[in-house]
Amino acid sequence: MKKTIKLISALVIVLSVSAFTIASTNIDEGYKIGDVAEDFSLKNIDGKMVSLADYKDAKGFIVIFTCNTCPYAVMYEDRIIALNNKYASKGYPVIAIMPNNTVKKPGDNFDAMKQRAKEKGFTFPYLIDEAQSVYPKFGATKTPHVFILQKGDGLNIVEYIGAIDDNYKDASAVNTKYVEDAVDAMLNGEEVSPTETKAIGCSIKA
């Protein structure tokens, strides 16, 4: 009996340490505030390759990892469209990226992306991270997960990471619009605050 208790205790300790290690590793992965985000080249729903460098006149970007199948992402679609409508003309276009493994999530495949974009009237690029090589660099873990970039001296600096706002369930009940506040601050030459919030959504399927 004592041996059994010791074994169970040891197992609990090992699992606890493993969980802590995994959590720590995840925290250390991906971009942090102030980091330079690498450019990428991903296929858009129109079949053309898109890079941040294509946007010569942009002041920055609202990069959003999202998808068709996550209920959280679906609830945010209209708000993502609104963000692009409000800020693209001010120099901060939305760049949407679908990061999921489409074998595991066939509802997120390229044809489904095209169909969803047509149904919703997306006015921004909806790119597929087919090789799943871009989202790990950013450190995206959820859909949706936002990274706001500021252009300066030819570099794209990470200024905000996290959620779109503080109420995924109801757009009319939002108290704090994190992305809008961040972009407005950047447009006014002010400090972004907060710079990080917790992204709420479905885990990205690798």
Short mmCIF file of N, CA, C and O in Angstrom, two decimals, residues 51-61 87-93 150-151 156 187:
data_model
loop_
_atom_site.label_atom_id
_atom_site.label_comp_id
_atom_site.label_asym_id
_atom_site.label_seq_id
_atom_site.Cartn_x
_atom_site.Cartn_y
_atom_site.Cartn_z
N SER A 51 2.34 38.88 -49.50
CA SER A 51 3.36 39.18 -48.49
C SER A 51 3.06 40.54 -47.90
O SER A 51 2.40 41.38 -48.52
N LEU A 52 3.60 40.77 -46.71
CA LEU A 52 3.44 42.09 -46.09
C LEU A 52 4.13 43.16 -46.94
O LEU A 52 3.68 44.31 -47.00
N ALA A 53 5.20 42.77 -47.59
CA ALA A 53 5.96 43.72 -48.42
C ALA A 53 5.14 44.24 -49.59
O ALA A 53 5.49 45.28 -50.18
N ASP A 54 4.06 43.55 -49.93
CA ASP A 54 3.20 44.01 -51.03
C ASP A 54 2.48 45.31 -50.68
O ASP A 54 2.06 46.04 -51.56
N TYR A 55 2.35 45.57 -49.38
CA TYR A 55 1.60 46.74 -48.92
C TYR A 55 2.55 47.91 -48.68
O TYR A 55 2.91 48.23 -47.55
N LYS A 56 2.93 48.54 -49.77
CA LYS A 56 3.96 49.59 -49.71
C LYS A 56 3.54 50.79 -48.86
O LYS A 56 4.35 51.41 -48.20
N ASP A 57 2.25 51.11 -48.89
CA ASP A 57 1.77 52.31 -48.20
C ASP A 57 1.23 52.03 -46.80
O ASP A 57 0.77 52.96 -46.12
N ALA A 58 1.26 50.79 -46.37
CA ALA A 58 0.72 50.46 -45.05
C ALA A 58 1.58 51.03 -43.93
O ALA A 58 2.80 51.13 -44.05
N LYS A 59 0.93 51.42 -42.85
CA LYS A 59 1.65 51.88 -41.66
C LYS A 59 1.88 50.71 -40.70
O LYS A 59 2.72 50.79 -39.80
N GLY A 60 1.11 49.66 -40.93
CA GLY A 60 1.21 48.47 -40.09
C GLY A 60 0.16 47.47 -40.52
O GLY A 60 -0.48 47.64 -41.58
N PHE A 61 -0.05 46.45 -39.69
CA PHE A 61 -0.97 45.39 -40.07
C PHE A 61 -1.70 44.84 -38.85
O PHE A 61 -1.15 44.79 -37.76
N TYR A 87 -9.97 50.44 -40.53
CA TYR A 87 -8.55 50.77 -40.44
C TYR A 87 -7.71 50.56 -41.71
O TYR A 87 -6.60 51.11 -41.80
N ALA A 88 -8.21 49.82 -42.68
CA ALA A 88 -7.41 49.61 -43.90
C ALA A 88 -7.11 50.94 -44.58
O ALA A 88 -5.98 51.19 -45.02
N SER A 89 -8.10 51.82 -44.64
CA SER A 89 -7.91 53.12 -45.29
C SER A 89 -7.00 54.05 -44.48
O SER A 89 -6.47 55.03 -44.99
N LYS A 90 -6.81 53.70 -43.19
CA LYS A 90 -5.93 54.49 -42.33
C LYS A 90 -4.52 53.91 -42.28
O LYS A 90 -3.67 54.41 -41.53
N GLY A 91 -4.30 52.84 -43.05
CA GLY A 91 -2.95 52.27 -43.14
C GLY A 91 -2.73 51.00 -42.36
O GLY A 91 -1.60 50.49 -42.32
N TYR A 92 -3.79 50.44 -41.76
CA TYR A 92 -3.67 49.21 -40.98
C TYR A 92 -4.68 48.17 -41.47
O TYR A 92 -5.73 47.95 -40.86
N PRO A 93 -4.35 47.51 -42.59
CA PRO A 93 -5.26 46.50 -43.12
C PRO A 93 -5.24 45.21 -42.30
O PRO A 93 -4.25 44.90 -41.64
N GLN A 150 3.61 47.24 -36.40
CA GLN A 150 3.87 48.65 -36.77
C GLN A 150 5.07 48.69 -37.70
O GLN A 150 6.14 48.15 -37.36
N LYS A 151 4.91 49.30 -38.87
CA LYS A 151 6.03 49.41 -39.80
C LYS A 151 6.94 50.56 -39.39
O LYS A 151 6.47 51.64 -39.04
N ASN A 156 8.75 45.24 -39.39
CA ASN A 156 7.40 45.11 -38.84
C ASN A 156 7.53 44.73 -37.37
O ASN A 156 7.87 43.60 -37.02
N LEU A 187 -2.01 55.26 -34.19
CA LEU A 187 -2.32 56.35 -35.13
C LEU A 187 -2.09 57.71 -34.49
O LEU A 187 -1.74 58.68 -35.17
#
